[in-house]
Amino acid sequence: MMNADGSNLIQLTHYKSIVEVPSWSPDSQMIAFASDMEGNRDIFIISANGAGLNRLTDLPQEDFYPSWSPQLGFLETSLPEPTAAPESVCVNSEDSLYGFSPENPIKIGFDPRDEGATESACLPWLLGPQGQAITISLLDEIRVNGSKLCKVSVTYEDQDTADILYFDVFNFEQPKAPRGYTCGSPLEYLKAITAALY
């Protein structure tokens, strides 16, 4: 680190390893960088005075090019908390198109390809009209209004034809059960909320 004119040169790191692609935090108090000082290349942060070294990643892949999020107001806003009734995890939608239209998708769910899970994990809190377990087949991934939607085929016992549902994997809200479906286990709902938040 140094002054803009090149004076007052200060060495912040003293490691016999690669230390590269530094990125200053928006408040100029921290620096993120990539390094292989602990074997695999990971992302680290250090304060501008050289103190407080911390490793942020610990993955088998090589991690490069750290970048700080800009100062955005929504990051300081509390995330909404679920407000489900004790006996259920969601409410029944009064909109006949809810979940059946790309313009009106279910707002909680996650892409099993991102989670390494089976397709049944897409909407784990949703059940058939009499509480039947549902079977989900992932049909397509589409983009609508800047969000990624998953198009799925949903079936349950005694159902004549499969339903086609859409859900948004980027956004979430207190979920509603589409027409013909009911809400399942509060535990599975909380798992889905956790996946959406983290």
Short mmCIF file of C-alpha atoms in Angstrom, two decimals:
data_model
loop_
_atom_site.label_atom_id
_atom_site.label_comp_id
_atom_site.label_asym_id
_atom_site.label_seq_id
_atom_site.Cartn_x
_atom_site.Cartn_y
_atom_site.Cartn_z
CA MET A 1 0.00 0.00 0.00
CA MET A 2 1.25 3.53 -0.73
CA ASN A 3 0.23 7.10 -1.23
CA ALA A 4 -1.05 8.19 -4.63
CA ASP A 5 2.35 9.73 -5.44
CA GLY A 6 4.15 6.45 -4.67
CA SER A 7 5.53 7.49 -1.29
CA ASN A 8 5.09 5.74 2.09
CA LEU A 9 5.30 2.21 0.70
CA ILE A 10 3.98 -0.38 3.19
CA GLN A 11 4.07 -4.16 2.75
CA LEU A 12 0.85 -5.74 4.04
CA THR A 13 1.52 -9.43 3.41
CA HIS A 14 4.56 -11.56 4.18
CA TYR A 15 3.70 -14.91 2.65
CA LYS A 16 5.80 -17.13 0.39
CA SER A 17 2.84 -17.75 -1.89
CA ILE A 18 0.71 -16.11 -4.54
CA VAL A 19 -1.17 -13.02 -3.34
CA GLU A 20 -3.11 -11.53 -6.24
CA VAL A 21 -6.11 -9.59 -7.60
CA PRO A 22 -6.66 -7.31 -4.58
CA SER A 23 -10.04 -5.59 -4.25
CA TRP A 24 -10.70 -2.65 -1.89
CA SER A 25 -13.88 -2.61 0.18
CA PRO A 26 -16.27 0.31 -0.49
CA ASP A 27 -15.27 1.96 2.81
CA SER A 28 -11.53 1.50 2.05
CA GLN A 29 -11.02 -0.36 5.34
CA MET A 30 -10.47 -3.90 4.01
CA ILE A 31 -8.81 -5.61 1.05
CA ALA A 32 -9.95 -8.92 -0.43
CA PHE A 33 -7.49 -11.01 -2.43
CA ALA A 34 -6.85 -14.49 -3.78
CA SER A 35 -3.98 -16.59 -2.44
CA ASP A 36 -2.74 -20.17 -2.30
CA MET A 37 -1.01 -19.64 1.06
CA GLU A 38 -2.96 -22.55 2.59
CA GLY A 39 -2.71 -24.92 -0.35
CA ASN A 40 -5.68 -24.38 -2.65
CA ARG A 41 -6.28 -20.86 -3.98
CA ASP A 42 -8.94 -19.19 -1.78
CA ILE A 43 -10.31 -15.71 -1.07
CA PHE A 44 -8.93 -13.85 1.96
CA ILE A 45 -9.57 -10.45 3.52
CA ILE A 46 -7.17 -8.26 5.46
CA SER A 47 -7.51 -4.80 6.99
CA ALA A 48 -5.86 -1.85 5.27
CA ASN A 49 -3.17 -1.77 8.00
CA GLY A 50 -2.26 -5.42 7.44
CA ALA A 51 -4.04 -6.83 10.52
CA GLY A 52 -6.91 -9.30 10.83
CA LEU A 53 -6.24 -11.81 8.05
CA ASN A 54 -9.26 -14.08 7.45
CA ARG A 55 -9.94 -16.77 4.88
CA LEU A 56 -13.47 -16.53 3.40
CA THR A 57 -13.62 -19.60 1.14
CA ASP A 58 -12.76 -23.24 1.72
CA LEU A 59 -13.81 -25.10 -1.42
CA PRO A 60 -12.02 -27.74 -3.50
CA GLN A 61 -12.23 -25.39 -6.52
CA GLU A 62 -9.83 -22.53 -7.17
CA ASP A 63 -11.31 -19.18 -6.11
CA PHE A 64 -10.34 -15.99 -7.95
CA TYR A 65 -11.28 -12.33 -8.45
CA PRO A 66 -13.01 -11.25 -5.24
CA SER A 67 -15.41 -8.35 -5.61
CA TRP A 68 -17.22 -6.34 -2.95
CA SER A 69 -20.92 -5.66 -3.11
CA PRO A 70 -21.75 -1.97 -3.62
CA GLN A 71 -23.44 -0.08 -0.82
CA LEU A 72 -27.09 -0.99 -1.40
CA GLY A 73 -29.91 0.03 0.88
CA PHE A 74 -31.78 -3.25 0.58
CA LEU A 75 -28.86 -5.11 2.13
CA GLU A 76 -29.51 -3.20 5.35
CA THR A 77 -33.21 -4.07 5.38
CA SER A 78 -34.40 -6.95 7.53
CA LEU A 79 -35.55 -9.95 5.55
CA PRO A 80 -39.22 -10.79 5.97
CA GLU A 81 -39.97 -13.57 8.41
CA PRO A 82 -42.45 -16.36 7.71
CA THR A 83 -45.86 -15.75 9.24
CA ALA A 84 -47.37 -19.19 8.80
CA ALA A 85 -50.24 -20.39 10.96
CA PRO A 86 -49.21 -23.12 13.45
CA GLU A 87 -51.06 -25.90 11.62
CA SER A 88 -49.84 -25.06 8.13
CA VAL A 89 -46.92 -23.55 6.32
CA CYS A 90 -48.72 -21.43 3.77
CA VAL A 91 -52.11 -20.15 2.70
CA ASN A 92 -54.31 -21.22 -0.19
CA SER A 93 -54.06 -18.93 -3.17
CA GLU A 94 -57.28 -17.34 -4.36
CA ASP A 95 -55.70 -16.65 -7.75
CA SER A 96 -56.37 -19.50 -10.19
CA LEU A 97 -53.20 -18.65 -12.13
CA TYR A 98 -50.87 -18.65 -9.12
CA GLY A 99 -48.10 -21.12 -9.83
CA PHE A 100 -49.61 -22.12 -13.19
CA SER A 101 -48.33 -19.07 -15.09
CA PRO A 102 -44.76 -17.79 -15.69
CA GLU A 103 -46.08 -14.30 -14.97
CA ASN A 104 -47.43 -15.43 -11.57
CA PRO A 105 -44.99 -18.07 -10.26
CA ILE A 106 -44.66 -19.59 -6.81
CA LYS A 107 -42.08 -17.49 -4.98
CA ILE A 108 -40.33 -20.11 -2.89
CA GLY A 109 -38.44 -23.10 -4.13
CA PHE A 110 -34.99 -23.93 -5.37
CA ASP A 111 -33.38 -25.52 -8.38
CA PRO A 112 -32.21 -29.02 -7.37
CA ARG A 113 -29.37 -28.75 -9.87
CA ASP A 114 -27.92 -25.94 -7.78
CA GLU A 115 -28.36 -27.88 -4.55
CA GLY A 116 -27.19 -31.30 -5.73
CA ALA A 117 -30.55 -32.70 -4.62
CA THR A 118 -33.30 -34.61 -6.38
CA GLU A 119 -36.13 -32.88 -8.20
CA SER A 120 -38.47 -33.68 -5.32
CA ALA A 121 -36.61 -30.95 -3.40
CA CYS A 122 -38.01 -28.22 -5.67
CA LEU A 123 -41.13 -27.57 -3.58
CA PRO A 124 -40.77 -29.79 -0.50
CA TRP A 125 -43.50 -27.96 1.47
CA LEU A 126 -46.24 -28.60 -1.13
CA LEU A 127 -48.63 -31.58 -1.07
CA GLY A 128 -51.59 -32.84 -3.09
CA PRO A 129 -55.19 -31.88 -2.20
CA GLN A 130 -55.56 -34.67 0.38
CA GLY A 131 -51.98 -34.42 1.63
CA GLN A 132 -50.54 -36.81 -0.96
CA ALA A 133 -46.81 -36.66 -1.61
CA ILE A 134 -46.06 -35.03 -4.93
CA THR A 135 -43.65 -36.20 -7.61
CA ILE A 136 -41.81 -33.49 -9.53
CA SER A 137 -40.05 -33.64 -12.89
CA LEU A 138 -38.00 -30.63 -13.96
CA LEU A 139 -38.99 -29.72 -17.53
CA ASP A 140 -37.27 -26.45 -18.32
CA GLU A 141 -35.57 -23.35 -17.01
CA ILE A 142 -36.87 -20.05 -18.32
CA ARG A 143 -36.14 -16.36 -17.75
CA VAL A 144 -39.00 -13.96 -17.08
CA ASN A 145 -38.55 -10.33 -16.03
CA GLY A 146 -34.97 -10.91 -14.88
CA SER A 147 -35.77 -13.94 -12.73
CA LYS A 148 -34.98 -17.60 -13.28
CA LEU A 149 -38.08 -19.77 -13.23
CA CYS A 150 -38.23 -23.54 -13.13
CA LYS A 151 -41.01 -25.20 -15.09
CA VAL A 152 -41.96 -28.52 -13.51
CA SER A 153 -44.42 -31.35 -14.02
CA VAL A 154 -46.19 -32.26 -10.77
CA THR A 155 -48.15 -35.45 -10.09
CA TYR A 156 -49.64 -37.15 -7.04
CA GLU A 157 -51.59 -40.35 -6.36
CA ASP A 158 -55.01 -40.57 -8.07
CA GLN A 159 -54.24 -37.58 -10.29
CA ASP A 160 -55.40 -38.06 -13.89
CA THR A 161 -52.97 -35.71 -15.66
CA ALA A 162 -49.83 -33.93 -14.50
CA ASP A 163 -49.97 -30.23 -13.66
CA ILE A 164 -47.39 -27.81 -14.99
CA LEU A 165 -46.19 -25.39 -12.31
CA TYR A 166 -43.66 -22.56 -12.31
CA PHE A 167 -41.60 -21.30 -9.40
CA ASP A 168 -39.12 -18.51 -8.96
CA VAL A 169 -35.73 -19.52 -7.57
CA PHE A 170 -34.48 -15.92 -7.17
CA ASN A 171 -37.29 -14.45 -5.06
CA PHE A 172 -39.41 -15.66 -2.20
CA GLU A 173 -42.38 -14.64 -0.11
CA GLN A 174 -44.82 -16.27 2.26
CA PRO A 175 -45.84 -19.14 -0.03
CA LYS A 176 -49.32 -19.90 -1.21
CA ALA A 177 -50.58 -23.29 -2.32
CA PRO A 178 -51.78 -23.24 -5.94
CA ARG A 179 -55.36 -24.31 -6.63
CA GLY A 180 -55.66 -28.07 -6.08
CA TYR A 181 -52.73 -28.29 -3.65
CA THR A 182 -52.23 -28.06 0.10
CA CYS A 183 -49.42 -27.07 2.42
CA GLY A 184 -47.17 -29.66 3.97
CA SER A 185 -44.88 -30.00 6.95
CA PRO A 186 -43.76 -26.84 8.77
CA LEU A 187 -40.32 -28.44 9.02
CA GLU A 188 -40.04 -28.80 5.24
CA TYR A 189 -41.31 -25.24 4.81
CA LEU A 190 -38.59 -23.94 7.13
CA LYS A 191 -35.99 -25.92 5.21
CA ALA A 192 -37.20 -24.28 2.01
CA ILE A 193 -37.12 -20.81 3.60
CA THR A 194 -33.58 -21.46 4.82
CA ALA A 195 -32.50 -22.52 1.33
CA ALA A 196 -34.04 -19.34 -0.11
CA LEU A 197 -32.33 -17.10 2.43
CA TYR A 198 -28.87 -18.68 2.46
#
